[in-house]
Amino acid sequence: DTGVSQNPRHKITKRGQNVTFRCDPISEHNRLYWYRQTLGQGPEFLTYFQNEAQLEKSRLLSDRFSAERPKGSFSTLEIQRTEQGDSAMYLCASSLVGRGSYEQYFGPGTRLTVT
Amino acid sequence: GQQLNQSPQSMFIQEGEDVSMNCTSSSIFNTWLWYKQDPGEGPVLLIALYKAGELTSNGRLTAQFGITRKDSFLNISASIPSDVGIYFCAGPFANAGGTSYGKLTFGQGTILTVHP
Protein backbone atom coordinates (compact mmCIF):
# COMPACT_ATOMS: atom_id res chain seq x y z
CA ASP A 1 0.00 0.00 0.00
CA THR A 2 1.76 3.15 -1.23
CA GLY A 3 1.20 6.36 0.66
CA VAL A 4 1.22 9.91 -0.65
CA SER A 5 4.51 10.86 -2.28
CA GLN A 6 5.88 14.30 -3.02
CA ASN A 7 8.80 15.45 -5.14
CA PRO A 8 11.18 17.03 -4.67
CA ARG A 9 11.60 16.80 -0.90
CA HIS A 10 13.70 19.95 -0.82
CA LYS A 11 13.99 22.87 -3.21
CA ILE A 12 16.26 25.89 -2.93
CA THR A 13 15.63 28.63 -5.44
CA LYS A 14 16.50 32.24 -5.99
CA ARG A 15 13.90 34.94 -5.67
CA GLY A 16 12.09 35.49 -8.93
CA GLN A 17 12.48 31.93 -10.22
CA ASN A 18 9.58 29.59 -10.92
CA VAL A 19 9.26 26.26 -9.10
CA THR A 20 6.98 23.25 -9.57
CA PHE A 21 6.17 20.54 -7.05
CA ARG A 22 4.53 17.19 -7.71
CA CYS A 23 2.19 15.11 -5.54
CA ASP A 24 1.14 11.52 -6.14
CA PRO A 25 -1.85 10.64 -3.94
CA ILE A 26 -2.94 7.26 -2.64
CA SER A 27 -4.20 5.55 -5.78
CA GLU A 28 -7.86 5.09 -4.89
CA HIS A 29 -8.27 8.55 -3.36
CA ASN A 30 -10.20 11.00 -5.50
CA ARG A 31 -9.67 14.10 -3.35
CA LEU A 32 -6.32 15.86 -3.24
CA TYR A 33 -5.40 18.82 -1.06
CA TRP A 34 -2.48 21.24 -0.90
CA TYR A 35 -1.48 22.89 2.37
CA ARG A 36 1.34 25.23 3.35
CA GLN A 37 3.11 25.09 6.70
CA THR A 38 5.47 27.65 8.16
CA LEU A 39 7.68 27.14 11.18
CA GLY A 40 5.75 26.89 14.44
CA GLN A 41 2.36 26.75 12.77
CA GLY A 42 -0.09 24.09 11.72
CA PRO A 43 -0.72 23.42 8.04
CA GLU A 44 -2.90 26.00 6.24
CA PHE A 45 -5.27 25.00 3.45
CA LEU A 46 -4.40 26.23 -0.05
CA THR A 47 -6.60 24.37 -2.53
CA TYR A 48 -8.22 21.02 -3.26
CA PHE A 49 -9.33 18.86 -6.16
CA GLN A 50 -12.00 16.27 -6.55
CA ASN A 51 -10.81 14.12 -9.42
CA GLU A 52 -9.51 16.66 -11.97
CA ALA A 53 -11.73 19.55 -10.87
CA GLN A 54 -10.24 22.25 -8.66
CA LEU A 55 -13.15 23.02 -6.35
CA GLU A 56 -11.80 25.63 -3.98
CA LYS A 57 -8.86 27.96 -3.52
CA SER A 58 -7.83 29.77 -0.37
CA ARG A 59 -7.15 33.49 -0.33
CA LEU A 60 -3.60 32.44 0.58
CA LEU A 61 -3.22 31.27 -3.00
CA SER A 62 -2.09 34.40 -4.82
CA ASP A 63 -2.10 34.77 -8.61
CA ARG A 64 1.47 33.53 -8.66
CA PHE A 65 0.31 30.10 -7.52
CA SER A 66 -1.36 27.59 -9.80
CA ALA A 67 -2.30 23.99 -9.21
CA GLU A 68 -3.40 21.32 -11.64
CA ARG A 69 -4.55 17.74 -11.54
CA PRO A 70 -4.88 17.00 -15.25
CA LYS A 71 -6.03 13.39 -15.20
CA GLY A 72 -7.37 13.14 -11.71
CA SER A 73 -4.27 11.36 -10.51
CA PHE A 74 -1.09 13.29 -9.66
CA SER A 75 -1.12 17.03 -9.04
CA THR A 76 1.38 19.83 -9.56
CA LEU A 77 1.71 23.10 -7.68
CA GLU A 78 3.61 25.87 -9.46
CA ILE A 79 4.83 29.08 -7.91
CA GLN A 80 5.87 31.80 -10.33
CA ARG A 81 8.27 34.65 -9.50
CA THR A 82 9.02 33.24 -6.07
CA GLU A 83 9.38 35.59 -3.11
CA GLN A 84 11.15 35.02 0.20
CA GLY A 85 7.78 34.84 1.90
CA ASP A 86 7.02 31.71 -0.11
CA SER A 87 9.60 29.80 1.92
CA ALA A 88 7.63 27.07 3.70
CA MET A 89 6.81 23.37 3.71
CA TYR A 90 4.26 22.51 1.02
CA LEU A 91 2.17 19.50 1.99
CA CYS A 92 -0.09 17.38 -0.13
CA ALA A 93 -2.83 15.17 1.27
CA SER A 94 -5.40 12.83 -0.22
CA SER A 95 -8.67 11.30 0.89
CA LEU A 96 -11.80 9.57 -0.27
CA VAL A 97 -15.06 11.43 -0.92
CA GLY A 98 -17.71 11.31 1.78
CA ARG A 99 -17.31 10.91 5.51
CA GLY A 100 -13.81 9.55 4.94
CA SER A 101 -12.82 12.80 3.27
CA TYR A 102 -11.98 14.19 6.68
CA GLU A 103 -9.36 11.46 7.13
CA GLN A 104 -6.64 13.03 5.07
CA TYR A 105 -3.32 11.31 4.58
CA PHE A 106 -0.33 13.55 4.10
CA GLY A 107 2.83 13.16 2.09
CA PRO A 108 6.29 13.99 3.45
CA GLY A 109 6.15 17.53 2.07
CA THR A 110 8.39 19.68 -0.10
CA ARG A 111 10.54 22.16 1.82
CA LEU A 112 10.98 25.34 -0.26
CA THR A 113 13.68 27.84 0.56
CA VAL A 114 13.75 31.08 -1.43
CA THR A 115 17.05 32.96 -1.19
CA GLY B 1 -12.95 32.69 11.09
CA GLN B 2 -12.69 29.33 12.72
CA GLN B 3 -9.67 28.87 14.95
CA LEU B 4 -8.39 25.98 16.99
CA ASN B 5 -6.39 26.64 20.16
CA GLN B 6 -4.19 23.92 21.56
CA SER B 7 -2.76 23.71 25.03
CA PRO B 8 -0.24 23.38 26.33
CA GLN B 9 2.05 24.79 23.65
CA SER B 10 4.84 22.49 24.82
CA MET B 11 5.41 19.71 27.34
CA PHE B 12 8.56 18.23 28.82
CA ILE B 13 7.95 14.88 30.50
CA GLN B 14 9.82 11.83 31.73
CA GLU B 15 9.56 8.52 29.92
CA GLY B 16 6.73 6.48 31.40
CA GLU B 17 4.56 9.47 32.34
CA ASP B 18 1.06 10.01 30.98
CA VAL B 19 0.35 13.04 28.79
CA SER B 20 -2.81 15.08 28.31
CA MET B 21 -3.40 17.84 25.80
CA ASN B 22 -6.49 19.57 24.52
CA CYS B 23 -7.89 21.58 21.68
CA THR B 24 -10.69 24.14 21.81
CA SER B 25 -12.65 25.89 19.11
CA SER B 26 -14.74 29.03 18.87
CA SER B 27 -17.17 27.08 16.67
CA ILE B 28 -18.84 23.71 16.77
CA PHE B 29 -17.01 20.97 14.92
CA ASN B 30 -18.60 17.79 13.62
CA THR B 31 -15.34 15.93 13.35
CA TRP B 32 -12.08 16.09 15.26
CA LEU B 33 -8.79 14.64 14.08
CA TRP B 34 -5.46 14.27 15.82
CA TYR B 35 -2.19 14.16 13.90
CA LYS B 36 1.47 13.74 14.90
CA GLN B 37 4.29 15.33 12.97
CA ASP B 38 7.97 14.46 13.18
CA PRO B 39 10.60 17.04 12.12
CA GLY B 40 10.85 17.36 8.35
CA GLU B 41 7.92 15.02 7.72
CA GLY B 42 4.23 15.35 6.98
CA PRO B 43 1.55 14.91 9.67
CA VAL B 44 0.44 11.35 10.38
CA LEU B 45 -3.20 10.69 11.22
CA LEU B 46 -3.57 9.19 14.71
CA ILE B 47 -7.28 9.25 15.53
CA ALA B 48 -10.52 10.51 13.96
CA LEU B 49 -13.62 11.30 16.06
CA TYR B 50 -17.10 11.72 14.60
CA LYS B 51 -19.57 11.88 17.48
CA ALA B 52 -19.90 14.11 20.54
CA GLY B 53 -18.78 12.21 23.62
CA GLU B 54 -16.98 9.59 21.54
CA LEU B 55 -13.89 8.06 23.12
CA THR B 56 -11.50 6.30 20.72
CA SER B 57 -8.19 4.56 21.36
CA ASN B 58 -5.23 3.75 19.16
CA GLY B 59 -2.71 1.78 21.20
CA ARG B 60 -1.50 4.01 24.03
CA LEU B 61 -3.37 6.98 22.59
CA THR B 62 -6.92 7.88 23.59
CA ALA B 63 -8.87 10.82 22.21
CA GLN B 64 -12.24 12.20 23.17
CA PHE B 65 -14.76 14.34 21.30
CA GLY B 66 -16.04 16.87 23.84
CA ILE B 67 -19.79 16.90 24.48
CA THR B 68 -20.01 20.63 23.71
CA ARG B 69 -18.51 19.81 20.27
CA LYS B 70 -16.12 22.71 20.80
CA ASP B 71 -13.25 20.74 22.26
CA SER B 72 -11.28 17.53 22.06
CA PHE B 73 -8.67 15.85 24.21
CA LEU B 74 -5.74 13.55 23.52
CA ASN B 75 -4.10 11.38 26.14
CA ILE B 76 -0.93 9.34 25.77
CA SER B 77 -0.26 6.72 28.41
CA ALA B 78 3.17 5.48 29.49
CA SER B 79 5.09 7.76 27.14
CA ILE B 80 8.16 6.49 25.31
CA PRO B 81 10.94 8.42 23.53
CA SER B 82 9.40 7.89 20.08
CA ASP B 83 6.31 9.85 21.20
CA VAL B 84 8.43 12.99 20.72
CA GLY B 85 6.97 15.30 18.09
CA ILE B 86 4.31 17.89 17.45
CA TYR B 87 0.69 16.93 17.98
CA PHE B 88 -1.97 18.78 16.00
CA CYS B 89 -5.71 18.78 16.33
CA ALA B 90 -7.72 19.50 13.21
CA GLY B 91 -11.29 19.80 12.11
CA PRO B 92 -13.17 20.34 8.86
CA PHE B 93 -13.46 24.00 7.92
CA ALA B 94 -17.03 25.04 7.12
CA ASN B 95 -17.92 27.94 4.84
CA ALA B 96 -20.49 30.63 5.71
CA GLY B 97 -23.29 28.28 4.65
CA GLY B 98 -22.07 25.63 7.05
CA THR B 99 -20.85 23.29 4.33
CA SER B 100 -17.55 21.59 4.75
CA TYR B 101 -15.78 19.91 1.88
CA GLY B 102 -13.16 18.18 3.96
CA LYS B 103 -10.55 20.91 4.03
CA LEU B 104 -9.06 21.00 7.49
CA THR B 105 -8.29 23.75 9.97
CA PHE B 106 -5.33 22.94 12.23
CA GLY B 107 -4.36 24.10 15.68
CA GLN B 108 -0.90 25.52 16.29
CA GLY B 109 0.34 22.27 17.80
CA THR B 110 1.63 20.91 21.11
CA ILE B 111 5.34 20.12 21.15
CA LEU B 112 6.08 17.01 23.20
CA THR B 113 9.54 16.22 24.53
CA VAL B 114 10.14 12.95 26.37
CA HIS B 115 13.25 12.58 28.52
CA PRO B 116 14.54 9.00 28.83
CSV table of C-alpha atoms in Angstrom, one decimal:
chain,number,residue,atom,x,y,z
A,1,ASP,CA,0.0,0.0,0.0
A,2,THR,CA,1.8,3.1,-1.2
A,3,GLY,CA,1.2,6.4,0.7
A,4,VAL,CA,1.2,9.9,-0.6
A,5,SER,CA,4.5,10.9,-2.3
A,6,GLN,CA,5.9,14.3,-3.0
A,7,ASN,CA,8.8,15.4,-5.1
A,8,PRO,CA,11.2,17.0,-4.7
A,9,ARG,CA,11.6,16.8,-0.9
A,10,HIS,CA,13.7,20.0,-0.8
A,11,LYS,CA,14.0,22.9,-3.2
A,12,ILE,CA,16.3,25.9,-2.9
A,13,THR,CA,15.6,28.6,-5.4
A,14,LYS,CA,16.5,32.2,-6.0
A,15,ARG,CA,13.9,34.9,-5.7
A,16,GLY,CA,12.1,35.5,-8.9
A,17,GLN,CA,12.5,31.9,-10.2
A,18,ASN,CA,9.6,29.6,-10.9
A,19,VAL,CA,9.3,26.3,-9.1
A,20,THR,CA,7.0,23.2,-9.6
A,21,PHE,CA,6.2,20.5,-7.1
A,22,ARG,CA,4.5,17.2,-7.7
A,23,CYS,CA,2.2,15.1,-5.5
A,24,ASP,CA,1.1,11.5,-6.1
A,25,PRO,CA,-1.8,10.6,-3.9
A,26,ILE,CA,-2.9,7.3,-2.6
A,27,SER,CA,-4.2,5.5,-5.8
A,28,GLU,CA,-7.9,5.1,-4.9
A,29,HIS,CA,-8.3,8.6,-3.4
A,30,ASN,CA,-10.2,11.0,-5.5
A,31,ARG,CA,-9.7,14.1,-3.4
A,32,LEU,CA,-6.3,15.9,-3.2
A,33,TYR,CA,-5.4,18.8,-1.1
A,34,TRP,CA,-2.5,21.2,-0.9
A,35,TYR,CA,-1.5,22.9,2.4
A,36,ARG,CA,1.3,25.2,3.3
A,37,GLN,CA,3.1,25.1,6.7
A,38,THR,CA,5.5,27.6,8.2
A,39,LEU,CA,7.7,27.1,11.2
A,40,GLY,CA,5.8,26.9,14.4
A,41,GLN,CA,2.4,26.7,12.8
A,42,GLY,CA,-0.1,24.1,11.7
A,43,PRO,CA,-0.7,23.4,8.0
A,44,GLU,CA,-2.9,26.0,6.2
A,45,PHE,CA,-5.3,25.0,3.5
A,46,LEU,CA,-4.4,26.2,0.0
A,47,THR,CA,-6.6,24.4,-2.5
A,48,TYR,CA,-8.2,21.0,-3.3
A,49,PHE,CA,-9.3,18.9,-6.2
A,50,GLN,CA,-12.0,16.3,-6.5
A,51,ASN,CA,-10.8,14.1,-9.4
A,52,GLU,CA,-9.5,16.7,-12.0
A,53,ALA,CA,-11.7,19.6,-10.9
A,54,GLN,CA,-10.2,22.2,-8.7
A,55,LEU,CA,-13.2,23.0,-6.4
A,56,GLU,CA,-11.8,25.6,-4.0
A,57,LYS,CA,-8.9,28.0,-3.5
A,58,SER,CA,-7.8,29.8,-0.4
A,59,ARG,CA,-7.2,33.5,-0.3
A,60,LEU,CA,-3.6,32.4,0.6
A,61,LEU,CA,-3.2,31.3,-3.0
A,62,SER,CA,-2.1,34.4,-4.8
A,63,ASP,CA,-2.1,34.8,-8.6
A,64,ARG,CA,1.5,33.5,-8.7
A,65,PHE,CA,0.3,30.1,-7.5
A,66,SER,CA,-1.4,27.6,-9.8
A,67,ALA,CA,-2.3,24.0,-9.2
A,68,GLU,CA,-3.4,21.3,-11.6
A,69,ARG,CA,-4.5,17.7,-11.5
A,70,PRO,CA,-4.9,17.0,-15.2
A,71,LYS,CA,-6.0,13.4,-15.2
A,72,GLY,CA,-7.4,13.1,-11.7
A,73,SER,CA,-4.3,11.4,-10.5
A,74,PHE,CA,-1.1,13.3,-9.7
A,75,SER,CA,-1.1,17.0,-9.0
A,76,THR,CA,1.4,19.8,-9.6
A,77,LEU,CA,1.7,23.1,-7.7
A,78,GLU,CA,3.6,25.9,-9.5
A,79,ILE,CA,4.8,29.1,-7.9
A,80,GLN,CA,5.9,31.8,-10.3
A,81,ARG,CA,8.3,34.6,-9.5
A,82,THR,CA,9.0,33.2,-6.1
A,83,GLU,CA,9.4,35.6,-3.1
A,84,GLN,CA,11.2,35.0,0.2
A,85,GLY,CA,7.8,34.8,1.9
A,86,ASP,CA,7.0,31.7,-0.1
A,87,SER,CA,9.6,29.8,1.9
A,88,ALA,CA,7.6,27.1,3.7
A,89,MET,CA,6.8,23.4,3.7
A,90,TYR,CA,4.3,22.5,1.0
A,91,LEU,CA,2.2,19.5,2.0
A,92,CYS,CA,-0.1,17.4,-0.1
A,93,ALA,CA,-2.8,15.2,1.3
A,94,SER,CA,-5.4,12.8,-0.2
A,95,SER,CA,-8.7,11.3,0.9
A,96,LEU,CA,-11.8,9.6,-0.3
A,97,VAL,CA,-15.1,11.4,-0.9
A,98,GLY,CA,-17.7,11.3,1.8
A,99,ARG,CA,-17.3,10.9,5.5
A,100,GLY,CA,-13.8,9.6,4.9
A,101,SER,CA,-12.8,12.8,3.3
A,102,TYR,CA,-12.0,14.2,6.7
A,103,GLU,CA,-9.4,11.5,7.1
A,104,GLN,CA,-6.6,13.0,5.1
A,105,TYR,CA,-3.3,11.3,4.6
A,106,PHE,CA,-0.3,13.5,4.1
A,107,GLY,CA,2.8,13.2,2.1
A,108,PRO,CA,6.3,14.0,3.4
A,109,GLY,CA,6.1,17.5,2.1
A,110,THR,CA,8.4,19.7,-0.1
A,111,ARG,CA,10.5,22.2,1.8
A,112,LEU,CA,11.0,25.3,-0.3
A,113,THR,CA,13.7,27.8,0.6
A,114,VAL,CA,13.8,31.1,-1.4
A,115,THR,CA,17.1,33.0,-1.2
B,1,GLY,CA,-12.9,32.7,11.1
B,2,GLN,CA,-12.7,29.3,12.7
B,3,GLN,CA,-9.7,28.9,14.9
B,4,LEU,CA,-8.4,26.0,17.0
B,5,ASN,CA,-6.4,26.6,20.2
B,6,GLN,CA,-4.2,23.9,21.6
B,7,SER,CA,-2.8,23.7,25.0
B,8,PRO,CA,-0.2,23.4,26.3
B,9,GLN,CA,2.1,24.8,23.6
B,10,SER,CA,4.8,22.5,24.8
B,11,MET,CA,5.4,19.7,27.3
B,12,PHE,CA,8.6,18.2,28.8
B,13,ILE,CA,8.0,14.9,30.5
B,14,GLN,CA,9.8,11.8,31.7
B,15,GLU,CA,9.6,8.5,29.9
B,16,GLY,CA,6.7,6.5,31.4
B,17,GLU,CA,4.6,9.5,32.3
B,18,ASP,CA,1.1,10.0,31.0
B,19,VAL,CA,0.3,13.0,28.8
B,20,SER,CA,-2.8,15.1,28.3
B,21,MET,CA,-3.4,17.8,25.8
B,22,ASN,CA,-6.5,19.6,24.5
B,23,CYS,CA,-7.9,21.6,21.7
B,24,THR,CA,-10.7,24.1,21.8
B,25,SER,CA,-12.6,25.9,19.1
B,26,SER,CA,-14.7,29.0,18.9
B,27,SER,CA,-17.2,27.1,16.7
B,28,ILE,CA,-18.8,23.7,16.8
B,29,PHE,CA,-17.0,21.0,14.9
B,30,ASN,CA,-18.6,17.8,13.6
B,31,THR,CA,-15.3,15.9,13.3
B,32,TRP,CA,-12.1,16.1,15.3
B,33,LEU,CA,-8.8,14.6,14.1
B,34,TRP,CA,-5.5,14.3,15.8
B,35,TYR,CA,-2.2,14.2,13.9
B,36,LYS,CA,1.5,13.7,14.9
B,37,GLN,CA,4.3,15.3,13.0
B,38,ASP,CA,8.0,14.5,13.2
B,39,PRO,CA,10.6,17.0,12.1
B,40,GLY,CA,10.8,17.4,8.4
B,41,GLU,CA,7.9,15.0,7.7
B,42,GLY,CA,4.2,15.4,7.0
B,43,PRO,CA,1.5,14.9,9.7
B,44,VAL,CA,0.4,11.3,10.4
B,45,LEU,CA,-3.2,10.7,11.2
B,46,LEU,CA,-3.6,9.2,14.7
B,47,ILE,CA,-7.3,9.2,15.5
B,48,ALA,CA,-10.5,10.5,14.0
B,49,LEU,CA,-13.6,11.3,16.1
B,50,TYR,CA,-17.1,11.7,14.6
B,51,LYS,CA,-19.6,11.9,17.5
B,52,ALA,CA,-19.9,14.1,20.5
B,53,GLY,CA,-18.8,12.2,23.6
B,54,GLU,CA,-17.0,9.6,21.5
B,55,LEU,CA,-13.9,8.1,23.1
B,56,THR,CA,-11.5,6.3,20.7
B,57,SER,CA,-8.2,4.6,21.4
B,58,ASN,CA,-5.2,3.8,19.2
B,59,GLY,CA,-2.7,1.8,21.2
B,60,ARG,CA,-1.5,4.0,24.0
B,61,LEU,CA,-3.4,7.0,22.6
B,62,THR,CA,-6.9,7.9,23.6
B,63,ALA,CA,-8.9,10.8,22.2
B,64,GLN,CA,-12.2,12.2,23.2
B,65,PHE,CA,-14.8,14.3,21.3
B,66,GLY,CA,-16.0,16.9,23.8
B,67,ILE,CA,-19.8,16.9,24.5
B,68,THR,CA,-20.0,20.6,23.7
B,69,ARG,CA,-18.5,19.8,20.3
B,70,LYS,CA,-16.1,22.7,20.8
B,71,ASP,CA,-13.3,20.7,22.3
B,72,SER,CA,-11.3,17.5,22.1
B,73,PHE,CA,-8.7,15.8,24.2
B,74,LEU,CA,-5.7,13.5,23.5
B,75,ASN,CA,-4.1,11.4,26.1
B,76,ILE,CA,-0.9,9.3,25.8
B,77,SER,CA,-0.3,6.7,28.4
B,78,ALA,CA,3.2,5.5,29.5
B,79,SER,CA,5.1,7.8,27.1
B,80,ILE,CA,8.2,6.5,25.3
B,81,PRO,CA,10.9,8.4,23.5
B,82,SER,CA,9.4,7.9,20.1
B,83,ASP,CA,6.3,9.9,21.2
B,84,VAL,CA,8.4,13.0,20.7
B,85,GLY,CA,7.0,15.3,18.1
B,86,ILE,CA,4.3,17.9,17.5
B,87,TYR,CA,0.7,16.9,18.0
B,88,PHE,CA,-2.0,18.8,16.0
B,89,CYS,CA,-5.7,18.8,16.3
B,90,ALA,CA,-7.7,19.5,13.2
B,91,GLY,CA,-11.3,19.8,12.1
B,92,PRO,CA,-13.2,20.3,8.9
B,93,PHE,CA,-13.5,24.0,7.9
B,94,ALA,CA,-17.0,25.0,7.1
B,95,ASN,CA,-17.9,27.9,4.8
B,96,ALA,CA,-20.5,30.6,5.7
B,97,GLY,CA,-23.3,28.3,4.7
B,98,GLY,CA,-22.1,25.6,7.1
B,99,THR,CA,-20.8,23.3,4.3
B,100,SER,CA,-17.6,21.6,4.8
B,101,TYR,CA,-15.8,19.9,1.9
B,102,GLY,CA,-13.2,18.2,4.0
B,103,LYS,CA,-10.5,20.9,4.0
B,104,LEU,CA,-9.1,21.0,7.5
B,105,THR,CA,-8.3,23.7,10.0
B,106,PHE,CA,-5.3,22.9,12.2
B,107,GLY,CA,-4.4,24.1,15.7
B,108,GLN,CA,-0.9,25.5,16.3
B,109,GLY,CA,0.3,22.3,17.8
B,110,THR,CA,1.6,20.9,21.1
B,111,ILE,CA,5.3,20.1,21.1
B,112,LEU,CA,6.1,17.0,23.2
B,113,THR,CA,9.5,16.2,24.5
B,114,VAL,CA,10.1,13.0,26.4
B,115,HIS,CA,13.3,12.6,28.5
B,116,PRO,CA,14.5,9.0,28.8
